[in-house]
Every structure is written in C-alpha cells, then in structure tokens.
mmCIF file of C-alpha atoms in Angstrom:
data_model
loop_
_atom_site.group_PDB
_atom_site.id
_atom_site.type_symbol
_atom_site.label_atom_id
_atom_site.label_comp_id
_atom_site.label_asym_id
_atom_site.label_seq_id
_atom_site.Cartn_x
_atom_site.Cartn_y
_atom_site.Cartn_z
ATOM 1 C CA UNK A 799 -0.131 -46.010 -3.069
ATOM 2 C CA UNK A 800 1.271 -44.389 -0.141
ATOM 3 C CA UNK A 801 1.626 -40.947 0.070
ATOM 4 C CA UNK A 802 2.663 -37.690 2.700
ATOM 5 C CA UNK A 803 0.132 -35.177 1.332
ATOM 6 C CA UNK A 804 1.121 -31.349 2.714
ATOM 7 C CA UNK A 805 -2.536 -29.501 2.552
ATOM 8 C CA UNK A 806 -1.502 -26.314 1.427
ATOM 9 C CA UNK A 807 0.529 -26.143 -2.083
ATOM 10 C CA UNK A 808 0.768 -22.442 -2.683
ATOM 11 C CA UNK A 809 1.002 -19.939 0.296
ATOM 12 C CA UNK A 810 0.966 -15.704 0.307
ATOM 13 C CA UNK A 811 1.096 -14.262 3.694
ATOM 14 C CA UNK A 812 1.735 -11.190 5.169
ATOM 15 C CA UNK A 813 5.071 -10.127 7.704
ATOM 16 C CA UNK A 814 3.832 -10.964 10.944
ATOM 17 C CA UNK A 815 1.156 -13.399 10.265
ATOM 18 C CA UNK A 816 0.443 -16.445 11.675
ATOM 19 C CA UNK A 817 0.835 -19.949 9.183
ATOM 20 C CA UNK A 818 0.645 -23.569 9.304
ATOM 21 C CA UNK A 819 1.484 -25.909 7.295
ATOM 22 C CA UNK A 820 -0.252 -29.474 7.535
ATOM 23 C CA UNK A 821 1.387 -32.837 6.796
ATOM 24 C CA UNK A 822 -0.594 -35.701 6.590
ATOM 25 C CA UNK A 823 0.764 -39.570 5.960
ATOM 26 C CA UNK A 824 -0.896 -42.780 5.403
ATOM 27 C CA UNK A 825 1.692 -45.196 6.040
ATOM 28 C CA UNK A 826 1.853 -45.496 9.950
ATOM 29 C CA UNK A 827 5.250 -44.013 9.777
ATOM 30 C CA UNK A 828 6.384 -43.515 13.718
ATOM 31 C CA UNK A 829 9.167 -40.392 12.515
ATOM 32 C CA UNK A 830 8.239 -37.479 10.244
ATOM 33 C CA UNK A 831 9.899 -34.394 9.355
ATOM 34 C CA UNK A 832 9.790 -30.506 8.072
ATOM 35 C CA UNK A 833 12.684 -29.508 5.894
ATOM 36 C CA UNK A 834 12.920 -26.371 4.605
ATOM 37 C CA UNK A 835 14.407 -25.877 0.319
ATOM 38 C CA UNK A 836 16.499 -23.081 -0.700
ATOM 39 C CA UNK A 837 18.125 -22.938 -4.114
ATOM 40 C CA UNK A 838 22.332 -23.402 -2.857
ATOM 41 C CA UNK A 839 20.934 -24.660 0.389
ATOM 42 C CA UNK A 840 19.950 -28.269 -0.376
ATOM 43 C CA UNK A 841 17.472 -29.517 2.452
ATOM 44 C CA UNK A 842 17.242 -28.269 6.029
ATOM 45 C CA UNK A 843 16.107 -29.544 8.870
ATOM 46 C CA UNK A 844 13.575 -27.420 10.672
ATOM 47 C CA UNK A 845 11.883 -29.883 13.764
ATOM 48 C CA UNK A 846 11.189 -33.805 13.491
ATOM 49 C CA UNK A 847 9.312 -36.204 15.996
ATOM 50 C CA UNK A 848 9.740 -40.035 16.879
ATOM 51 C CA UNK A 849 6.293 -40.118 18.112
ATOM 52 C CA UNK A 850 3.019 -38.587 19.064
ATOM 53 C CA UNK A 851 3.126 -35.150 21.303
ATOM 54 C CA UNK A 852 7.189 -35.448 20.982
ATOM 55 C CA UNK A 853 9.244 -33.110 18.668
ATOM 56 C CA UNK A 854 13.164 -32.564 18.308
ATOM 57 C CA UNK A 855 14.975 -29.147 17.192
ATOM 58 C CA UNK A 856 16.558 -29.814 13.387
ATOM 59 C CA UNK A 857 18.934 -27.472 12.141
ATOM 60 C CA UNK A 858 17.385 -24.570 12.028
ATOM 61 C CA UNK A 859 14.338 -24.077 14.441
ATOM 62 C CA UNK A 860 14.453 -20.498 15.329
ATOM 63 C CA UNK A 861 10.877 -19.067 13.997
ATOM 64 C CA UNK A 862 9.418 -22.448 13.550
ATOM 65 C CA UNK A 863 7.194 -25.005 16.372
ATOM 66 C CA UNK A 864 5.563 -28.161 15.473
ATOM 67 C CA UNK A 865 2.839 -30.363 16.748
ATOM 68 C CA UNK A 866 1.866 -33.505 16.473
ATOM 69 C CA UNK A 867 -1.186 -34.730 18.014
ATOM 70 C CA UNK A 868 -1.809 -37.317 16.179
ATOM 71 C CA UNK A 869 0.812 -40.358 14.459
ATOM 72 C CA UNK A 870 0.042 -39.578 11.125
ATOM 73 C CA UNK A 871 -0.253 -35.856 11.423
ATOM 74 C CA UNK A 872 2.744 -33.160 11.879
ATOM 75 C CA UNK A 873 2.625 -29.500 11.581
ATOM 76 C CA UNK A 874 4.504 -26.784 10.693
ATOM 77 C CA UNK A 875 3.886 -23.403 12.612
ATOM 78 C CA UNK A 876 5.026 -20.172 11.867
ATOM 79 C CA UNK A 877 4.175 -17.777 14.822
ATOM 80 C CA UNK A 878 4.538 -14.892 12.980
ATOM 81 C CA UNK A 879 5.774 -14.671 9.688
ATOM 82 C CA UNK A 880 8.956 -13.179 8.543
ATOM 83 C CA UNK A 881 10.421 -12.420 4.476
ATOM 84 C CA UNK A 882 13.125 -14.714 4.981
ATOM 85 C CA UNK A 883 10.482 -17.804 5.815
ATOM 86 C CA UNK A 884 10.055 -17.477 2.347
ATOM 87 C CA UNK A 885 10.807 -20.697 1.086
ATOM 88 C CA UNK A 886 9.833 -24.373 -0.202
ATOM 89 C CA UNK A 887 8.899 -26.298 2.741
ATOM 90 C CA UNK A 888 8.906 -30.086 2.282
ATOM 91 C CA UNK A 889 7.057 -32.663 4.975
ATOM 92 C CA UNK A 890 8.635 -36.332 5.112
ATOM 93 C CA UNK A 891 7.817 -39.294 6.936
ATOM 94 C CA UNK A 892 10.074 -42.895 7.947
ATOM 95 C CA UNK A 893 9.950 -45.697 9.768
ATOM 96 C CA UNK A 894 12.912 -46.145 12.507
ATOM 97 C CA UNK A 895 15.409 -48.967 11.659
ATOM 98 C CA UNK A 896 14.423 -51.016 14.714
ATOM 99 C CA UNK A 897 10.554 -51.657 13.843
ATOM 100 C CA UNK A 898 8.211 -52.678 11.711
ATOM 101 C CA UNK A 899 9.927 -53.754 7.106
ATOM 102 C CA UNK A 900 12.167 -50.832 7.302
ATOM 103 C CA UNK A 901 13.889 -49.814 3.503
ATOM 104 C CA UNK A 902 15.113 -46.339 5.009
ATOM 105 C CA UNK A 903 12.812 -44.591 2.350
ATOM 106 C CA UNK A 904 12.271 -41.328 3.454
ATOM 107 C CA UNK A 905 9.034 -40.576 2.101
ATOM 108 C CA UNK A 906 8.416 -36.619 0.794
ATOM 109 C CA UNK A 907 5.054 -34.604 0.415
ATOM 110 C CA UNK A 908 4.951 -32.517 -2.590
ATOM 111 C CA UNK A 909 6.114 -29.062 -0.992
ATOM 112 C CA UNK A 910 4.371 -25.954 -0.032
ATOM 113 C CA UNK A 911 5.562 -23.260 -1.656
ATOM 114 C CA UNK A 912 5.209 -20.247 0.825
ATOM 115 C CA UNK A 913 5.724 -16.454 0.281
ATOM 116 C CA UNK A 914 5.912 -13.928 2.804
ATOM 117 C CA UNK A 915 5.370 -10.220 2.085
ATOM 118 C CA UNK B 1440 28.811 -27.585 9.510
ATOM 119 C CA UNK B 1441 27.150 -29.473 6.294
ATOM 120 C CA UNK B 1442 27.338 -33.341 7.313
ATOM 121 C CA UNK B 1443 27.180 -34.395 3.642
ATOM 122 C CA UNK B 1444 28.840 -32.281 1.080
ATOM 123 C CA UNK B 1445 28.119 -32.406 -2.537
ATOM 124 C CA UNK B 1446 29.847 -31.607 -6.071
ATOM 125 C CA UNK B 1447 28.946 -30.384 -8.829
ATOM 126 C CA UNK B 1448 25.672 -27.541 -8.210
ATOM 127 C CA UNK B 1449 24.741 -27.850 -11.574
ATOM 128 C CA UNK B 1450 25.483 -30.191 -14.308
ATOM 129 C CA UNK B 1451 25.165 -30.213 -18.233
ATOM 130 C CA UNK B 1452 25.627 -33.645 -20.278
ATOM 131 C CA UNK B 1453 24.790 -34.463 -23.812
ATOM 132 C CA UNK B 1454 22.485 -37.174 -24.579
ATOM 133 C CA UNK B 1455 23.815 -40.684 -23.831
ATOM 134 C CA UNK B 1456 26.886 -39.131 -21.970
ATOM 135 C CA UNK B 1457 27.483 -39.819 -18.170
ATOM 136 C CA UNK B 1458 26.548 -37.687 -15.220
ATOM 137 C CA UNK B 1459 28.327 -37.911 -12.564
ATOM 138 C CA UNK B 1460 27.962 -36.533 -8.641
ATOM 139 C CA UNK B 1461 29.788 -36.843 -6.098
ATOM 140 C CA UNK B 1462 29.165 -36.860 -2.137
ATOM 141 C CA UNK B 1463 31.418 -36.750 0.675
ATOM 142 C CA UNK B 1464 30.691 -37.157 4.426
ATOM 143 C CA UNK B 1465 32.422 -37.505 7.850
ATOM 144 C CA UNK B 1466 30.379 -39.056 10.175
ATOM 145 C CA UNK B 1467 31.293 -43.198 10.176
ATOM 146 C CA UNK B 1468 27.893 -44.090 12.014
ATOM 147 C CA UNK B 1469 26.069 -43.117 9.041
ATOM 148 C CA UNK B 1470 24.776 -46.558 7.915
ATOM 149 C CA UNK B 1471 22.491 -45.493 4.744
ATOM 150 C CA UNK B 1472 23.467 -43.409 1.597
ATOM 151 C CA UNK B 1473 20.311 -42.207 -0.792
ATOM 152 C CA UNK B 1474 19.851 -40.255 -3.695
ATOM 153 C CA UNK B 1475 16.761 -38.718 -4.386
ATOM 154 C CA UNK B 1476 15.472 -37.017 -7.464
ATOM 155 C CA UNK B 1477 13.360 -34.280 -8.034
ATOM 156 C CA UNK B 1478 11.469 -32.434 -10.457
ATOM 157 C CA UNK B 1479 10.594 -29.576 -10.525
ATOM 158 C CA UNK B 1480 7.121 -28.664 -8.693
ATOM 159 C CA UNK B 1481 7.626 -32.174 -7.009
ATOM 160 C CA UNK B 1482 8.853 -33.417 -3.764
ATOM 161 C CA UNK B 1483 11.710 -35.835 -4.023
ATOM 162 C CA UNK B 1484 11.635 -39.331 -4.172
ATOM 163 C CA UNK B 1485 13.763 -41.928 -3.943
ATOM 164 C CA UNK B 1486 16.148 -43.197 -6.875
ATOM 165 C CA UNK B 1487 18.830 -45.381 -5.469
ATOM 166 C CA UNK B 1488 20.216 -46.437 -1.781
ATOM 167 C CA UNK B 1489 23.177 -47.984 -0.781
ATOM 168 C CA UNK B 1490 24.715 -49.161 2.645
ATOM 169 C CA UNK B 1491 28.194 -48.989 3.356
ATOM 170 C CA UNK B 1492 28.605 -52.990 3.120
ATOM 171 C CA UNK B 1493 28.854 -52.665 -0.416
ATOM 172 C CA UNK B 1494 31.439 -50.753 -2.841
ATOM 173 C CA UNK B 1495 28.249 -50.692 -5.720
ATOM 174 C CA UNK B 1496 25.139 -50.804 -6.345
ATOM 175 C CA UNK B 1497 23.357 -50.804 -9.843
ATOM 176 C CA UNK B 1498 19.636 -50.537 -10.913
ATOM 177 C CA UNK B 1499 19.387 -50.100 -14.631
ATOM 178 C CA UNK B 1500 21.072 -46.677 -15.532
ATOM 179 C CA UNK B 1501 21.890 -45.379 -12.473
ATOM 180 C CA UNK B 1502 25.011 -46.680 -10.561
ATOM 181 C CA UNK B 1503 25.939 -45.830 -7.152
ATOM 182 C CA UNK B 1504 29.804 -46.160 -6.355
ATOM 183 C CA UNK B 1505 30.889 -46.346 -2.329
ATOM 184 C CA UNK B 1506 34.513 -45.899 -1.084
ATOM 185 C CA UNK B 1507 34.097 -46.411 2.656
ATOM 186 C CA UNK B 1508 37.754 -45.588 3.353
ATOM 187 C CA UNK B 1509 37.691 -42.092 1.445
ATOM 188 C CA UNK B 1510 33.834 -41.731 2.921
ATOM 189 C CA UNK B 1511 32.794 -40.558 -0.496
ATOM 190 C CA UNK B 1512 29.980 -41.828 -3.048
ATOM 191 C CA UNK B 1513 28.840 -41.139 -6.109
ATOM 192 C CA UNK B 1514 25.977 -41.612 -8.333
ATOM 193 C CA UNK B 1515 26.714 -42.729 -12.267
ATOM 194 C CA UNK B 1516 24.141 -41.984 -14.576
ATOM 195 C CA UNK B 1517 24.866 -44.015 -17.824
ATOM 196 C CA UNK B 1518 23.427 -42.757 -21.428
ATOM 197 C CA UNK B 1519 21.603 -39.919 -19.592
ATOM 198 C CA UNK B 1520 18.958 -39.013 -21.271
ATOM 199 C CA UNK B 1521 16.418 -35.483 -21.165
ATOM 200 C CA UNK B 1522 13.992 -37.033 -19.042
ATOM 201 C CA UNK B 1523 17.121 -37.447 -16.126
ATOM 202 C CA UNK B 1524 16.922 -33.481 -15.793
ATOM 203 C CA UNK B 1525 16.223 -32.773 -12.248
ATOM 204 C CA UNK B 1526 17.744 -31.677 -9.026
ATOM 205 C CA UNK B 1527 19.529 -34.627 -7.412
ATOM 206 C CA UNK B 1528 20.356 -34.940 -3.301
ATOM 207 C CA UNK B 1529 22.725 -37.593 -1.881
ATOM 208 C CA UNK B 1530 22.017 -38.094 1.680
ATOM 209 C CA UNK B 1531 23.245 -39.931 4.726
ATOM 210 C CA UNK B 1532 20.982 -41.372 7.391
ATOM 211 C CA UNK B 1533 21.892 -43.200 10.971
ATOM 212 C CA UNK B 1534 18.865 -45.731 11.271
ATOM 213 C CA UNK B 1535 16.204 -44.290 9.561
ATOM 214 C CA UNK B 1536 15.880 -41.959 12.588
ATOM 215 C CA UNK B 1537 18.221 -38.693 11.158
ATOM 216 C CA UNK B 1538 18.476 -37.913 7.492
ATOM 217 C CA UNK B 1539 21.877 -35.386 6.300
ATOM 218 C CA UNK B 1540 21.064 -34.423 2.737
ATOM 219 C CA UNK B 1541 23.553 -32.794 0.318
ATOM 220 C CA UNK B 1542 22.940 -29.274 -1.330
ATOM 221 C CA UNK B 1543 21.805 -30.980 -4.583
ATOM 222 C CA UNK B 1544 22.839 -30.799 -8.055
ATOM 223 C CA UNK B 1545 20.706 -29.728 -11.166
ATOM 224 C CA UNK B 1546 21.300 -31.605 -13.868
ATOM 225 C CA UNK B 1547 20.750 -30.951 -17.643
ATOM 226 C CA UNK B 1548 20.921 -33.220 -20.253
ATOM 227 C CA UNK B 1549 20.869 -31.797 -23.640
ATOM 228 C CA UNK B 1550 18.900 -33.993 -26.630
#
C-alpha cells in the first residue's frame, strides 16, 4: 500500500521556537510538496521540489524552508515559530508527467496538526 | 490570485439527493482536473480525475462534468448518501509537476 507518512500528527510549540515537520514516501515519487490547510483557505502551497537538494517557493513561503536530502524525504522547517503558523500542514508526493506510469495522483500524508502559542 | 475557484463552501443535501460543486479556472495549460475528498482527521485522497479531452467522466456515484470552453467543472454526486460527508477540493494540475486546488466545500448529507 503506498503511503506519504508525516512523523509528527499533533504539534504544541511555543512563539519563537524552532519546528520541523518530516514527510516520508515510499513510492519513489521524484516531486513532493508542503501545503498548508486553513478552514476558507482551501490548500496552499508553501515550498515543493522536483528532486533531491532542489526546492521551489509555493505560494506562500515567507516563514517556511525545506530540505530534502534524500528522494523520499522532504521537510518542513519553521525557523522560529509564529501564532499565525498555526495551522494543518499536509505533505504530498507525485510523479512528473514525463516519467515513469504517471495517473497524476497526488498522493497526501495524513496532516500535522500544529499549534503555536 | 486563486487559480481555481470553487462554489458552494458548504453544502447540505438530503439522503439520495444530488450534490453538486462547481470549479472554475483560467489557466488553458492546465491539462488535469481532480477532486479529492477528505475526512475529517485525514489527508485527502483522490476521488475522481478528468482531463480536458473529455466533457464526462463517471465512476459509480460520482460524475465529473467538463466544459472546456466556459473552463468550468463540476463534480455530481448522485443519491448522496451520509457516508459522502466530507470536505471536497477540485484542483487543476499542468503535468503532474504544479497542483492549483480550490478552497473546498463541506458537504452534509442528512439521513
């Protein structure tokens, strides 16, 4: 069964604390993603990456880095913590069109659920 | 500037009725329309896809309708039943590579 499992399901952190978020899939996916869920909002598109060690700005980067050292791992990285980074943050992971039996699935983790005090 | 716009944000429907949401988008390179469904405490996942090729697409209860011309799409949920409440997101990808998702609807269906 293949899965994007995000580590962490229930976050509390403080203002002005360092988080990550991990984001782990099994499926050899080359392009993987952090959104970010707000009720009104729909999905958002924090950072995504095509490939190892690469990462492209989403929608709404400001407060939020990535890495990706690895293909199947991408991570979420809040340098320091802020009350509106509260949110449902959701990891997803694809294959490109132009390799490998492509159905355009985008493939979601579960969601970590992070509060900020 | 939302790529993918999407009506109603909330939904109620009486058992066996139809739901129906509508999506609208701009962007004519977009060459793959989803709709994911999620419950709460879950990611989404995948319900139905269409390209723009084709004007419909049907798997069991769930219908998705494509007007290329008026760039809009919809998603028909016949005899919706209790177990169909969740959020639901139409989307628009360009190949696989960038994914536009609507700000989702929450749909009720009342026994």
């Amino acid at each position: 069964d293949v899965k994007v499992t995000q580590s962490s399901r229930y976050l509390v952190k403080r203002t002005g604390e360092k988080v990550f978020l991990e984001c782990v899939q099994d499926m050899d996916h080359e392009n993987m993603f952090w959104y970010r869920q707000d009720p009104g909002l729909g999905l958002r598109l924090i950072y995504f990456s095509y490939d190892v060690k690469m990462k492209e700005k989403g929608d709404i980067p400001e407060g939020y880095s990535v890495s990706r050292e690895k293909k199947e791992r991408f991570s979420l990285i809040l340098e320091s913590a802020s009350t509106n980074q509260t949110s449902m943050y959701l990891c997803a992971s694809t294959s490109p069109a132009t390799s490998g039996p492509n159905t355009g699935e985008l493939f979601f983790g579960e969601g970590s659920r992070l509060t900020v005090l | 500037q939302q790529q993918v716009k999407q009506s109603p944000q909330s939904l109620i429907v009486q058992k066996g009725g139809i739901s129906i949401i509508n999506c609208a988008y701009e962007n004519t390179a977009f060459d793959y329309f989803p709709w994911y469904q999620q419950f709460p405490g879950k990611g989404p996942a995948l319900l139905i896809a269409i390209r723009p090729d084709v004007s419909e697409k049907k798997e069991g209860r769930f219908t998705i309708s494509f007007n290329k011309s008026a760039k809009q799409f919809s998603l028909h949920i016949m005899d919706s039943q209790p177990g169909d409440s969740a959020t639901y997101f139409c989307a628009a990808s360009i190949f696989g590579n960038q994914f536009y998702f609507g700000t989702g609807t929450s749909l009720t269906v009342i026994p």
